[in-house]
Amino acid sequence: MVAGLAAIVILVVATGAEMLHARRIRRIAPLVFGPSAQPAAWARIVPALRVLSLTGLCWGLITLLLLPPKIHAAQAIPDNEMKHLLIVLDVSPSMRLEDAGQNKDQARMQRASRLMESFFERANMNRYQTSVIAVYNAAKRVVEDTRDLEVIHNIFNDLPMHHAFVSGETDLFSGLEEAAELAKPWNPHSTTLLLISDGDTVPGVGMPKMPVSVANAVVIGVGDSVKGSFINGHHSRQDVSTLRQLAIRLNGTYHNGNEKHLSTDLIDQLAVGGEENPFEKLTRREYALAICGLSALIYALIPWLLHYWGTGWRPGVFTSRKERARARREAERKQKSTQLHPTAT
């Protein structure tokens, strides 16, 4: 209220000052602007610009003066506003095979670890609670709703979780069923599901239905999709077609992570609920700062603009070759006239 009243006062005073200034300029307009007695067309809005810039500058400065100082501190996000990152990780022995990476010299689990490190570095993990479900021939919850990324890094860094299971065939659907059960009580559209596997021995039927809390799903394949390796009496390689079909059935996206990290565009799409509009974060302080900066810039540029482009009239200065030639011819004619008809003294 105080800033608004002060701005109104400045508006009235500045308007009166501009009217008085315009009346004084009008008396000497031919001297200032030449025979036309008119400034450049754009210069006619200068009085209004000066008044508005002074008013805006006054309002912005007083607003900043009256607002409490802003303390830049990390704000805790309430639990009910947190998002969830749910990782279903294949920990079967086939994930230990070394045929992943650009040079095909990384273990599949090691490649999965590199992919998640890249994801954590580029995603805003302060907004996420992370859960990990390990899956082999069954599924086990490893960690639930943690914000400590070091715990997640420890899970991916060669933790031999396959020893917690009885030997058998990989059952990815059991991991998806456990993920659906875990995510069921969470808020709708608050969860991103990441499934990391080589696709080995994925069944064709029995797909569990994801709850409404799962907004996005990404199936990440690791391992060489062309040349496989033998393990437990069968040929193991990344089954691209099966994983892609699995992603389609999850209404998600398939990404071959054997050589490339998740793209930035894909990570942006996985931001559940999307990032807030930056304009929605603007407060009265930001608006006051913007108006102060713009008003001060306009007020500082006006004298410079008027000096160079306020009028096209240049007294005593010939701005073109034609004018200089015309002045020279006129001077020569007057000189000859003086020589032919000298004035008697």
Coordinates of C-alpha atoms in Angstrom, one line a residue:
M1 CA 0.0 0.0 0.0
V2 CA 2.8 2.4 0.9
A3 CA 4.7 1.6 -2.3
G4 CA 1.5 2.2 -4.4
L5 CA 0.8 5.6 -2.7
A6 CA 4.5 6.7 -3.2
A7 CA 4.3 5.6 -6.9
I8 CA 1.1 7.7 -7.4
V9 CA 2.8 10.7 -5.8
I10 CA 5.8 10.3 -8.1
L11 CA 3.5 9.9 -11.1
V12 CA 1.7 13.2 -10.3
V13 CA 4.9 15.1 -9.6
A14 CA 6.8 13.8 -12.6
T15 CA 3.8 14.5 -14.9
G16 CA 3.7 18.1 -13.6
A17 CA 7.4 18.5 -14.1
E18 CA 7.2 17.2 -17.7
M19 CA 4.4 19.6 -18.5
L20 CA 6.4 22.5 -17.2
H21 CA 9.5 21.3 -19.1
A22 CA 7.4 21.0 -22.3
R23 CA 6.1 24.5 -22.0
R24 CA 9.7 25.9 -21.6
I25 CA 10.9 23.8 -24.6
R26 CA 8.1 25.1 -26.7
R27 CA 9.4 28.7 -26.5
I28 CA 12.8 27.8 -28.0
A29 CA 11.6 24.9 -30.2
P30 CA 12.9 26.5 -33.5
L31 CA 16.3 27.0 -31.9
V32 CA 16.4 23.4 -30.6
F33 CA 14.7 21.5 -33.4
G34 CA 15.3 23.7 -36.4
P35 CA 12.8 25.4 -38.7
S36 CA 10.2 22.7 -38.2
A37 CA 10.2 23.3 -34.4
Q38 CA 9.4 19.6 -34.0
P39 CA 11.6 16.8 -32.5
A40 CA 11.9 13.3 -34.1
A41 CA 8.7 11.3 -34.1
W42 CA 9.8 8.8 -31.5
A43 CA 11.0 11.5 -29.2
R44 CA 7.4 12.6 -28.6
I45 CA 6.9 9.6 -26.3
V46 CA 10.0 10.5 -24.2
P47 CA 8.0 12.4 -21.5
A48 CA 5.7 9.4 -21.0
L49 CA 8.7 7.1 -20.8
R50 CA 10.4 9.3 -18.2
V51 CA 7.2 9.5 -16.1
L52 CA 6.6 5.7 -16.2
S53 CA 10.3 4.8 -15.5
L54 CA 10.4 7.1 -12.5
T55 CA 7.1 5.7 -11.2
G56 CA 8.2 2.1 -11.7
L57 CA 11.6 2.8 -10.1
C58 CA 9.9 4.4 -7.1
W59 CA 7.5 1.5 -6.6
G60 CA 10.2 -1.1 -7.0
L61 CA 12.6 0.4 -4.6
I62 CA 10.1 1.1 -1.9
T63 CA 8.7 -2.5 -2.3
L64 CA 12.2 -3.9 -1.8
L65 CA 12.7 -1.7 1.2
L66 CA 9.5 -2.8 2.9
L67 CA 9.8 -6.5 2.1
P68 CA 11.5 -8.7 4.7
P69 CA 15.0 -9.9 3.6
K70 CA 15.0 -13.2 1.7
I71 CA 17.0 -16.0 3.3
H72 CA 18.5 -18.4 0.9
A73 CA 18.1 -21.7 2.7
A74 CA 17.3 -25.2 1.5
Q75 CA 13.6 -25.8 1.9
A76 CA 12.5 -29.3 2.9
I77 CA 9.9 -30.8 0.6
P78 CA 7.0 -32.3 2.6
D79 CA 6.6 -36.0 2.4
N80 CA 3.2 -35.8 0.7
E81 CA 4.7 -33.8 -2.1
M82 CA 7.7 -36.1 -2.7
K83 CA 7.9 -38.1 -5.9
H84 CA 8.9 -41.8 -6.0
L85 CA 11.6 -43.5 -8.1
L86 CA 11.0 -47.2 -8.2
I87 CA 13.8 -49.3 -9.6
V88 CA 13.3 -53.0 -10.4
L89 CA 16.8 -54.4 -10.8
D90 CA 17.6 -57.8 -12.4
V91 CA 20.3 -59.4 -10.2
S92 CA 20.4 -62.8 -11.9
P93 CA 23.8 -64.4 -12.6
S94 CA 23.5 -63.4 -16.3
M95 CA 23.9 -59.8 -15.2
R96 CA 27.5 -60.7 -14.2
L97 CA 28.5 -61.5 -17.8
E98 CA 31.0 -59.0 -19.3
D99 CA 29.6 -58.0 -22.7
A100 CA 28.3 -54.5 -22.0
G101 CA 29.6 -51.0 -22.7
Q102 CA 31.0 -49.5 -25.8
N103 CA 34.0 -51.8 -25.8
K104 CA 32.0 -54.9 -24.6
D105 CA 34.3 -55.2 -21.5
Q106 CA 31.9 -54.2 -18.7
A107 CA 29.7 -56.5 -16.7
R108 CA 26.0 -55.9 -17.3
M109 CA 25.5 -54.9 -13.6
Q110 CA 28.4 -52.5 -13.9
R111 CA 26.9 -51.0 -16.9
A112 CA 23.6 -50.6 -15.1
S113 CA 25.5 -48.8 -12.3
R114 CA 27.0 -46.3 -14.8
L115 CA 23.6 -45.7 -16.3
M116 CA 22.1 -44.9 -12.9
E117 CA 25.0 -42.7 -11.9
S118 CA 24.4 -40.6 -15.0
F119 CA 20.7 -40.5 -14.2
F120 CA 21.2 -39.3 -10.7
E121 CA 23.6 -36.6 -11.8
R122 CA 21.1 -35.1 -14.2
A123 CA 17.8 -35.6 -12.4
N124 CA 16.6 -33.5 -9.5
M125 CA 16.9 -36.3 -6.9
N126 CA 15.9 -33.9 -4.1
R127 CA 12.3 -34.4 -5.1
Y128 CA 12.5 -38.2 -5.1
Q129 CA 12.3 -41.0 -2.6
T130 CA 14.0 -44.1 -4.2
S131 CA 13.0 -47.7 -3.7
V132 CA 14.9 -50.7 -5.1
I133 CA 13.5 -54.2 -5.8
A134 CA 15.9 -57.0 -6.6
V135 CA 14.5 -59.7 -8.9
Y136 CA 15.9 -63.1 -9.8
N137 CA 13.6 -66.1 -9.7
A138 CA 11.6 -64.1 -7.1
A139 CA 11.5 -60.5 -5.9
K140 CA 12.8 -58.9 -2.7
R141 CA 12.6 -55.3 -1.5
V142 CA 16.1 -54.1 -0.9
V143 CA 15.3 -50.5 0.2
E144 CA 12.2 -48.4 0.4
D145 CA 11.8 -44.6 0.1
T146 CA 15.4 -43.6 0.8
R147 CA 16.8 -40.2 0.0
D148 CA 20.4 -41.4 0.6
L149 CA 21.9 -41.9 -2.8
E150 CA 25.0 -43.6 -1.3
V151 CA 22.7 -46.5 -0.3
I152 CA 21.6 -46.8 -3.9
H153 CA 25.2 -46.5 -5.2
N154 CA 26.2 -49.4 -2.8
I155 CA 23.4 -51.6 -4.2
F156 CA 24.6 -51.1 -7.8
N157 CA 28.3 -51.4 -7.0
D158 CA 28.7 -55.1 -7.3
L159 CA 26.6 -56.1 -4.3
P160 CA 26.1 -59.9 -4.8
M161 CA 22.4 -59.9 -4.2
H162 CA 21.9 -63.1 -6.3
H163 CA 23.1 -65.1 -3.4
A164 CA 19.9 -64.1 -1.5
F165 CA 17.9 -66.2 -4.0
V166 CA 17.7 -69.9 -4.8
S167 CA 19.1 -70.7 -8.2
G168 CA 16.5 -70.8 -11.0
E169 CA 15.2 -69.0 -14.0
T170 CA 14.7 -65.2 -14.0
D171 CA 11.2 -64.1 -13.3
L172 CA 11.0 -60.4 -14.1
F173 CA 7.2 -60.4 -13.6
S174 CA 7.6 -61.2 -10.0
G175 CA 9.6 -58.0 -9.6
L176 CA 6.9 -56.0 -11.4
E177 CA 4.3 -57.6 -9.1
E178 CA 6.3 -56.5 -6.1
A179 CA 6.7 -53.0 -7.6
A180 CA 2.9 -52.8 -8.1
E181 CA 2.3 -53.8 -4.6
L182 CA 4.8 -51.3 -3.2
A183 CA 3.5 -48.4 -5.3
K184 CA -0.2 -49.1 -4.8
P185 CA -0.7 -46.8 -1.7
W186 CA 1.3 -43.9 -3.2
N187 CA -0.3 -40.7 -4.7
P188 CA -1.6 -41.0 -8.2
H189 CA 1.0 -40.2 -11.0
S190 CA 3.8 -39.8 -8.5
T191 CA 6.0 -42.6 -9.5
T192 CA 8.6 -43.3 -12.1
L193 CA 9.4 -47.0 -12.7
L194 CA 12.8 -48.1 -14.0
L195 CA 13.2 -51.7 -15.0
I196 CA 16.9 -52.7 -15.6
S197 CA 17.5 -56.1 -17.1
D198 CA 19.1 -58.1 -19.9
G199 CA 15.8 -59.6 -20.8
D200 CA 16.9 -63.1 -20.2
T201 CA 14.1 -65.7 -20.1
V202 CA 11.2 -63.2 -19.9
P203 CA 7.8 -65.0 -20.0
G204 CA 5.3 -64.0 -22.6
V205 CA 2.3 -64.0 -20.3
G206 CA 1.4 -62.9 -16.8
M207 CA 2.1 -59.1 -17.1
P208 CA 1.0 -57.5 -13.8
K209 CA -1.1 -54.3 -14.0
M210 CA 0.6 -51.2 -12.6
P211 CA -1.3 -49.0 -10.2
V212 CA -2.4 -45.4 -10.9
S213 CA 0.6 -44.1 -8.9
V214 CA 2.9 -45.2 -11.7
A215 CA 3.1 -42.3 -14.2
N216 CA 6.1 -43.3 -16.3
A217 CA 7.9 -46.5 -17.0
V218 CA 11.3 -47.1 -18.7
V219 CA 12.7 -50.5 -19.6
I220 CA 16.5 -50.3 -19.8
G221 CA 18.3 -53.1 -21.5
V222 CA 22.0 -54.0 -20.8
G223 CA 24.3 -56.5 -22.5
D224 CA 25.3 -57.2 -26.0
S225 CA 22.2 -57.7 -28.2
V226 CA 24.1 -59.4 -31.0
K227 CA 26.7 -61.7 -29.5
G228 CA 25.7 -63.4 -26.4
S229 CA 27.5 -65.6 -23.8
F230 CA 26.7 -69.1 -22.4
I231 CA 25.6 -69.4 -18.8
N232 CA 23.8 -72.2 -17.1
G233 CA 23.7 -74.2 -20.3
H234 CA 21.9 -71.6 -22.5
H235 CA 22.8 -68.7 -24.7
S236 CA 22.3 -65.3 -22.9
R237 CA 22.2 -61.9 -24.6
Q238 CA 20.1 -58.8 -24.3
D239 CA 16.7 -59.7 -25.8
V240 CA 15.8 -56.4 -27.4
S241 CA 12.5 -57.5 -28.9
T242 CA 11.2 -58.9 -25.6
L243 CA 12.3 -55.8 -23.6
R244 CA 10.7 -53.5 -26.2
Q245 CA 7.5 -55.5 -26.0
L246 CA 7.6 -55.4 -22.2
A247 CA 8.0 -51.6 -22.4
I248 CA 4.9 -51.4 -24.7
R249 CA 2.9 -53.5 -22.3
L250 CA 3.9 -51.2 -19.5
N251 CA 2.9 -48.1 -21.6
G252 CA 6.5 -47.0 -21.2
T253 CA 9.7 -46.5 -23.2
Y254 CA 12.5 -48.9 -24.0
H255 CA 16.1 -47.8 -24.0
N256 CA 19.1 -49.8 -25.1
G257 CA 21.6 -48.7 -22.4
N258 CA 24.3 -51.0 -23.5
E259 CA 26.3 -48.2 -25.2
K260 CA 24.4 -44.9 -24.6
H261 CA 23.2 -43.3 -21.4
L262 CA 19.6 -42.1 -21.0
S263 CA 19.0 -39.0 -23.0
T264 CA 18.4 -35.6 -21.4
D265 CA 15.1 -35.4 -23.2
L266 CA 14.0 -38.7 -21.7
I267 CA 15.0 -37.7 -18.2
D268 CA 13.0 -34.5 -18.6
Q269 CA 10.0 -36.5 -19.6
L270 CA 10.4 -38.7 -16.6
A271 CA 10.1 -35.7 -14.3
V272 CA 6.8 -36.9 -12.8
G273 CA 4.2 -34.1 -12.9
G274 CA 6.7 -31.9 -14.8
E275 CA 8.8 -29.1 -13.4
E276 CA 6.9 -26.1 -12.1
N277 CA 6.5 -23.1 -14.4
P278 CA 9.3 -20.7 -13.5
F279 CA 6.9 -17.8 -13.8
E280 CA 4.8 -19.4 -11.1
K281 CA 7.7 -19.1 -8.7
L282 CA 8.0 -15.3 -9.1
T283 CA 7.1 -13.3 -6.0
R284 CA 6.6 -9.6 -5.4
R285 CA 10.3 -9.3 -4.8
E286 CA 11.2 -10.7 -8.3
Y287 CA 8.7 -8.4 -9.9
A288 CA 10.1 -5.4 -8.0
L289 CA 13.6 -6.3 -9.1
A290 CA 12.6 -6.6 -12.7
I291 CA 10.7 -3.3 -12.7
C292 CA 13.6 -1.5 -11.0
G293 CA 16.1 -2.8 -13.6
L294 CA 13.9 -2.0 -16.6
S295 CA 13.0 1.4 -15.3
A296 CA 16.6 2.4 -14.5
L297 CA 17.7 1.2 -17.9
I298 CA 15.1 3.2 -19.7
Y299 CA 15.8 6.4 -17.7
A300 CA 19.6 6.0 -18.3
L301 CA 19.2 5.5 -22.0
I302 CA 16.9 8.4 -22.7
P303 CA 19.5 11.3 -22.6
W304 CA 21.9 9.3 -24.8
L305 CA 19.1 8.5 -27.4
L306 CA 17.9 12.1 -27.4
H307 CA 21.5 13.4 -28.0
Y308 CA 22.0 11.3 -31.1
W309 CA 18.5 10.8 -32.5
G310 CA 16.3 13.4 -30.8
T311 CA 16.2 15.6 -33.9
G312 CA 17.5 15.5 -37.4
W313 CA 18.5 19.2 -37.5
R314 CA 22.2 19.9 -37.1
P315 CA 22.9 23.7 -37.0
G316 CA 26.1 24.7 -38.7
V317 CA 26.8 21.1 -39.8
F318 CA 26.3 19.8 -43.3
T319 CA 25.3 16.2 -43.0
S320 CA 25.5 15.2 -46.7
R321 CA 27.8 15.9 -49.8
K322 CA 24.9 17.7 -51.6
E323 CA 24.6 20.2 -48.7
R324 CA 28.3 20.8 -48.6
A325 CA 28.5 21.3 -52.4
R326 CA 25.5 23.6 -52.3
A327 CA 27.0 25.7 -49.6
R328 CA 30.3 25.9 -51.5
R329 CA 28.6 27.1 -54.6
E330 CA 26.6 29.6 -52.7
A331 CA 29.8 30.9 -51.1
E332 CA 31.6 31.2 -54.4
R333 CA 28.6 33.1 -55.9
K334 CA 28.6 35.5 -53.1
Q335 CA 32.3 36.1 -53.5
K336 CA 32.0 36.8 -57.2
S337 CA 29.1 39.1 -56.6
T338 CA 31.1 41.0 -54.0
Q339 CA 34.0 41.3 -56.4
L340 CA 31.8 42.7 -59.3
H341 CA 29.9 45.0 -57.1
P342 CA 32.1 46.2 -54.3
T343 CA 30.3 48.1 -51.6
A344 CA 31.2 51.7 -51.3
T345 CA 32.7 52.6 -48.0

